[in-house]
Short mmCIF file of C-alpha atoms in Angstrom, two decimals:
data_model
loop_
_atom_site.label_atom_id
_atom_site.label_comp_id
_atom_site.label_asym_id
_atom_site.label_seq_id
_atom_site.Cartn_x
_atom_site.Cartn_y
_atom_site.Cartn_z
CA UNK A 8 109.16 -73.44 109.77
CA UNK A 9 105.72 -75.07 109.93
CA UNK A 10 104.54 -77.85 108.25
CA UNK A 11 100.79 -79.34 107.40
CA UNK A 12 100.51 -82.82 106.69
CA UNK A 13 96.78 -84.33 105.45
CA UNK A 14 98.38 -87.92 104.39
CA UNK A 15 94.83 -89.05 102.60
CA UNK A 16 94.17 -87.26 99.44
CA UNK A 17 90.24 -88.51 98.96
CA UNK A 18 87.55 -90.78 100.99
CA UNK A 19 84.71 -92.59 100.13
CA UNK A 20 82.13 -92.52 102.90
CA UNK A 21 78.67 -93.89 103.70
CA UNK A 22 76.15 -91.23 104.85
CA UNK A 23 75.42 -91.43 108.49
CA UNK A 24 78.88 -93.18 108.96
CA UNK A 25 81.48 -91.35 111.20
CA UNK A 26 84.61 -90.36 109.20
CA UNK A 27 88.15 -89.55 110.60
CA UNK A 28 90.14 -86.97 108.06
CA UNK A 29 94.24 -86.51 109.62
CA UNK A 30 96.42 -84.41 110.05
CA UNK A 31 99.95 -83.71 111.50
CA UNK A 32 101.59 -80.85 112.12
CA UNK A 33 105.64 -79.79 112.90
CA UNK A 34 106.46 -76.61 114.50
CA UNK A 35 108.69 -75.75 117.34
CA UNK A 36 106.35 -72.91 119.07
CA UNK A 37 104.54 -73.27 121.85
CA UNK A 38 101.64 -71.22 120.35
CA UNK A 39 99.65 -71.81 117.48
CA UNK A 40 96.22 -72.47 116.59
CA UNK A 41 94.73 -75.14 114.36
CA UNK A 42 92.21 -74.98 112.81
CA UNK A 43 89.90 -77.19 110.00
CA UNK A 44 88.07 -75.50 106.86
CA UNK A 45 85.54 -76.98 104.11
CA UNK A 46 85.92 -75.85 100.85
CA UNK A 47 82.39 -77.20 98.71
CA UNK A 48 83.10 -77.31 94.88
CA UNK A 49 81.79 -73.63 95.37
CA UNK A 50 85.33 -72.54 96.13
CA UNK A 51 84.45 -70.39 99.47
CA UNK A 52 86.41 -72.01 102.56
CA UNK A 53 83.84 -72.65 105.48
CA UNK A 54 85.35 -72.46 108.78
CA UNK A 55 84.59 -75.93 110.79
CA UNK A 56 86.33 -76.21 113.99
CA UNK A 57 89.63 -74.44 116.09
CA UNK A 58 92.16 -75.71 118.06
CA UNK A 59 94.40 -73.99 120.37
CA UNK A 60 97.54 -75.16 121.32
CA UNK A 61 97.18 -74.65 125.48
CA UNK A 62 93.23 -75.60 125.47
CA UNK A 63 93.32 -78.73 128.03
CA UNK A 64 89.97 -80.13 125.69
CA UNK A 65 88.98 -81.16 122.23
CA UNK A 66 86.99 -78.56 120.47
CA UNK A 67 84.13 -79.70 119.54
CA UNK A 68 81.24 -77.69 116.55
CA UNK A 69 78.44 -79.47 116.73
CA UNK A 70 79.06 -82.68 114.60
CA UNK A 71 82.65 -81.94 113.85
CA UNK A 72 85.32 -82.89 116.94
CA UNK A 73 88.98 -82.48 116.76
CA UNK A 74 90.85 -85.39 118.18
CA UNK A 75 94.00 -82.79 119.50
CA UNK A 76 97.12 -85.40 120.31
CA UNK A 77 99.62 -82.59 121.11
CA UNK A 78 102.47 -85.21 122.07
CA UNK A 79 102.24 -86.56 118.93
CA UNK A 80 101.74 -83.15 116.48
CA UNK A 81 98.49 -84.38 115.18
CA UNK A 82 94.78 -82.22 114.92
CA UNK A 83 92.34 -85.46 113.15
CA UNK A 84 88.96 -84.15 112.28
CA UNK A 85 86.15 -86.40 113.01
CA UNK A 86 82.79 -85.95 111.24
CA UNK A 87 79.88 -87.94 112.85
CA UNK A 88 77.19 -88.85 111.22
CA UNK A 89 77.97 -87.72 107.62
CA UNK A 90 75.59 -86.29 105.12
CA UNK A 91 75.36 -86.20 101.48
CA UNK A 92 76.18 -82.42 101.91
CA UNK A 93 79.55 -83.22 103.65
CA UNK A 94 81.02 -83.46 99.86
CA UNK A 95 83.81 -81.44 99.61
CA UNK A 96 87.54 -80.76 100.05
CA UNK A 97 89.18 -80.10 104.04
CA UNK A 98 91.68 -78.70 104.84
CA UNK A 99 93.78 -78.37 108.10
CA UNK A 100 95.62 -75.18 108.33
CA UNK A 101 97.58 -74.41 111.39
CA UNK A 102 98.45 -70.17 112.42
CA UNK A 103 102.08 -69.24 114.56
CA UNK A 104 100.78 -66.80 117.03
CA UNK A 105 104.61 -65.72 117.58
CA UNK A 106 104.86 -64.48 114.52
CA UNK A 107 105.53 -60.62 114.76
CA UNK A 108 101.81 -58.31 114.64
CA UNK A 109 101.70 -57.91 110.74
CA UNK A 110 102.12 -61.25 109.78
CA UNK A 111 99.95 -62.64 112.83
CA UNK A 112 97.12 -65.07 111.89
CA UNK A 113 99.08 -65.80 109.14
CA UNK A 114 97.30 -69.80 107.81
CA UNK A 115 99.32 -72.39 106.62
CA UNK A 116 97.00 -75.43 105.02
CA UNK A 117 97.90 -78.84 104.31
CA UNK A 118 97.08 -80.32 100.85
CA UNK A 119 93.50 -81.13 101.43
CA UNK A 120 91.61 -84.23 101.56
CA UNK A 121 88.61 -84.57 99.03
CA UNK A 122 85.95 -86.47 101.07
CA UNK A 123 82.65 -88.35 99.04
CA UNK A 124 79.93 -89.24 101.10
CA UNK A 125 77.66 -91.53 99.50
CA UNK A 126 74.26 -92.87 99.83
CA UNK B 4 80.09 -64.74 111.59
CA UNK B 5 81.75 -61.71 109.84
CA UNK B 6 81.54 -61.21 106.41
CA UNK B 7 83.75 -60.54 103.87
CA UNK B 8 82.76 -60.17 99.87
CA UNK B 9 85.08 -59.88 97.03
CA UNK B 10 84.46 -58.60 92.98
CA UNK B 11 84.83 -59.76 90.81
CA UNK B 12 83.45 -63.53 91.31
CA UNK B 13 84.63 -64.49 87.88
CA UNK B 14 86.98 -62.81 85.17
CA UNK B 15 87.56 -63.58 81.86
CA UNK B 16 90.39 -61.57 80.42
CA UNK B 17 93.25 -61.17 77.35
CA UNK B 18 96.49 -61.61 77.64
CA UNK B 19 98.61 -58.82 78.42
CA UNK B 20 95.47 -57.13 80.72
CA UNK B 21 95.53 -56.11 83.89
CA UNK B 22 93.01 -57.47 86.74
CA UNK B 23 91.97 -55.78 89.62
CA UNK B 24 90.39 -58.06 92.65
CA UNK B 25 88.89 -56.18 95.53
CA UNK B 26 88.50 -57.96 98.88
CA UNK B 27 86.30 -56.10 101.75
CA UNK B 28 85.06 -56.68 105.00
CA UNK B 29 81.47 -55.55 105.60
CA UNK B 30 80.79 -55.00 109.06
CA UNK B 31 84.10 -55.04 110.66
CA UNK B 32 87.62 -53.24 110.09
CA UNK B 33 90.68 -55.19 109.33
CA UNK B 34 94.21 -54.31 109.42
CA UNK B 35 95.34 -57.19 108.24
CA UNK B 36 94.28 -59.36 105.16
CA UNK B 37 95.82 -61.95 103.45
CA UNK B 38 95.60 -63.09 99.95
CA UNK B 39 96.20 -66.64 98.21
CA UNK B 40 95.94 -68.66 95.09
CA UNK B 41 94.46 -71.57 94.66
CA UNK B 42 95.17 -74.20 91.70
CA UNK B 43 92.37 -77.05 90.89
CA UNK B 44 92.95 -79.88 93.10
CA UNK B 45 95.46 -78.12 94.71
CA UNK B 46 95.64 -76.40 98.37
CA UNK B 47 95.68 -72.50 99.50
CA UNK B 48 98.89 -70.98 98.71
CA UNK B 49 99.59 -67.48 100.76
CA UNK B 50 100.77 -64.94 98.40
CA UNK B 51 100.76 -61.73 100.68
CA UNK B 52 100.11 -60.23 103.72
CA UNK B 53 98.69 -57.03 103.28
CA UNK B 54 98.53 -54.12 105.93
CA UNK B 55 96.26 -51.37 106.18
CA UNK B 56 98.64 -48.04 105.39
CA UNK B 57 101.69 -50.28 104.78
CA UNK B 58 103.32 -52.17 102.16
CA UNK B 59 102.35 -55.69 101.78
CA UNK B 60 104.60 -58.48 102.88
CA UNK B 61 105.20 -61.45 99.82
CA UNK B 62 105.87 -64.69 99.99
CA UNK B 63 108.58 -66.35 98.63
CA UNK B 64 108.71 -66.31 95.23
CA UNK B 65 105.58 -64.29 93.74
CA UNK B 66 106.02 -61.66 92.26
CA UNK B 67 105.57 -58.10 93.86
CA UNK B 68 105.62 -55.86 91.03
CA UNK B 69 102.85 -58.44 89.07
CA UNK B 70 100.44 -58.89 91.63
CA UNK B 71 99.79 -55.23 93.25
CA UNK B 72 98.64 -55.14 96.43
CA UNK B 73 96.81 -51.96 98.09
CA UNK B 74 95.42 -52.03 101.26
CA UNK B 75 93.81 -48.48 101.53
CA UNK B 76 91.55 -48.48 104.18
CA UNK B 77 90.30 -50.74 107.05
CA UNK B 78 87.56 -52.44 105.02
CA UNK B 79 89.23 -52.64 101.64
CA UNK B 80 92.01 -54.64 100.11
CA UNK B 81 92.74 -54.99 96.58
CA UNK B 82 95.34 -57.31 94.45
CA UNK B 83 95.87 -56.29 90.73
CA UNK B 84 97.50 -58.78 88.61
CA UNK B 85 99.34 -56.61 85.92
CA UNK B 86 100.09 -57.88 82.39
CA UNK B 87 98.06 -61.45 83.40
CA UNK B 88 99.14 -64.00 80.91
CA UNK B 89 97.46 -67.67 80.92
CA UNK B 90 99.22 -69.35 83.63
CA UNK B 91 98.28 -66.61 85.79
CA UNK B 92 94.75 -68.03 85.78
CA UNK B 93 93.50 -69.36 88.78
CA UNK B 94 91.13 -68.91 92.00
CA UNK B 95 92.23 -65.95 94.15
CA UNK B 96 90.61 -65.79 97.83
CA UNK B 97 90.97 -62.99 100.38
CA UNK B 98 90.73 -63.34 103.87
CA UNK B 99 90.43 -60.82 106.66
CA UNK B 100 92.00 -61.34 110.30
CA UNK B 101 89.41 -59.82 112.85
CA UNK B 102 90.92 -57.71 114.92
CA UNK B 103 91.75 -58.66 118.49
CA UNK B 104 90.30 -62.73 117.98
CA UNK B 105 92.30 -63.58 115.50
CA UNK B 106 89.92 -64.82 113.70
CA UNK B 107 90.37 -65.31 109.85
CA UNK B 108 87.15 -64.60 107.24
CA UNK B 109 87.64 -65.55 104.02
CA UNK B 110 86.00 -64.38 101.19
CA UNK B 111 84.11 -66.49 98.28
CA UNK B 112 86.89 -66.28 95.76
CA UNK B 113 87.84 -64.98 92.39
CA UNK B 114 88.35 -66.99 89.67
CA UNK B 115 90.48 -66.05 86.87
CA UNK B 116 90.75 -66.63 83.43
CA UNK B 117 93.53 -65.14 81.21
CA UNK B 118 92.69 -66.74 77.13
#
């Protein structure tokens, strides 16, 4: 069974300051995906970054990276220079890509980590 | 990016009412869409698969004869909760895989209110 971890439930940050959100993951496939959404207070998830599990390189979107540690299960969004407009809740959500064709791209999320960017 | 709407945005209802969410993808067909509930302060939980010309596959625990899922065509998908009662209220959000990439839309939500 899979397993999203985000161990920091909220974070203060100072705009322009660089800001690391984690998160682990367990699963015993091979092939999966990862991927990182923002959800404003709004409600609509924003897709931010993917992840998958045989790309040799960190994604990268712009001035979101994902710091991919396969060895040690873990898919950390970093957020450079952050903005007032960064406000919101992230999640990390991971997809099985074994998983038979009508349950494929099937997203499990993590519990979120509400991130405050101040002046 | 592909877009996918859902209506209501907002419902207020009465006890004992039934609710009918629609979820649809506007410029692109999906087979597969997926719906989940979302408490305040609380993460995504995935309540259903649901399969264009099939029956839609539950999660563990929710109910599938309270929460009705039809997915009738390749741009439509739509989750009725059936005799809502308060604790059924909550946000609702939709997403649509696109075909081929995997990809997941989501749409901007429904949230409910059962008084």
């Amino acid at each position: 069974a899979q397993k999203i971890t985000q161990t920091q439930p909220g974070m203060f940050v100072q705009e322009k300051e660089a800001v690391t959100l984690d998160c682990t993951y367990d699963t015993s496939d091979p092939s999966y995906g990862l991927f990182w959404y923002k959800q404003p207070s709004s409600g609509e998830m924003i897709f931010l970054i993917y992840q998958g599990s045989y790309d040799q390189q960190n994604a990268t979107e712009g001035r979101y990276s994902l710091n991919f540690q396969k060895a040690r299960k873990s898919a950390n969004l970093v957020i450079s220079a952050s903005q007032l407009g960064d406000s919101a809740m992230y999640f990390c959500a991971m997809v099985d890509f074994r998983l038979r064709a009508d349950s494929w791209g099937k997203l499990q999320f993590g519990a979120g980590t509400q991130v405050v960017v101040t002046p | 990016g592909a877009v996918v709407s859902q209506h209501p945005s907002w419902v207020i209802c009465k006890s004992g009412t039934s609710v009918k969410i629609e979820c649809r993808s506007l410029d692109f067909q999906a087979t597969t869409m997926f719906w989940y509930r979302q408490f305040p302060k609380q993460s995504l939980m995935l309540m259903a698969t649901s399969n264009e010309g099939s029956k839609a596959t539950y999660e563990q625990g929710v109910e599938k004869d309270k929460f009705l899922i039809n997915h009738a065509s390749l741009t439509l998908s739509t989750l009725t909760v059936t005799s809502a009662h308060p604790e059924d209220s909550s946000f609702y959000i939709c997403s649509a895989r696109f075909p081929a990439r995997g990809s997941q839309y989501f749409g901007p939500g429904t949230r409910l209110t059962v008084l």
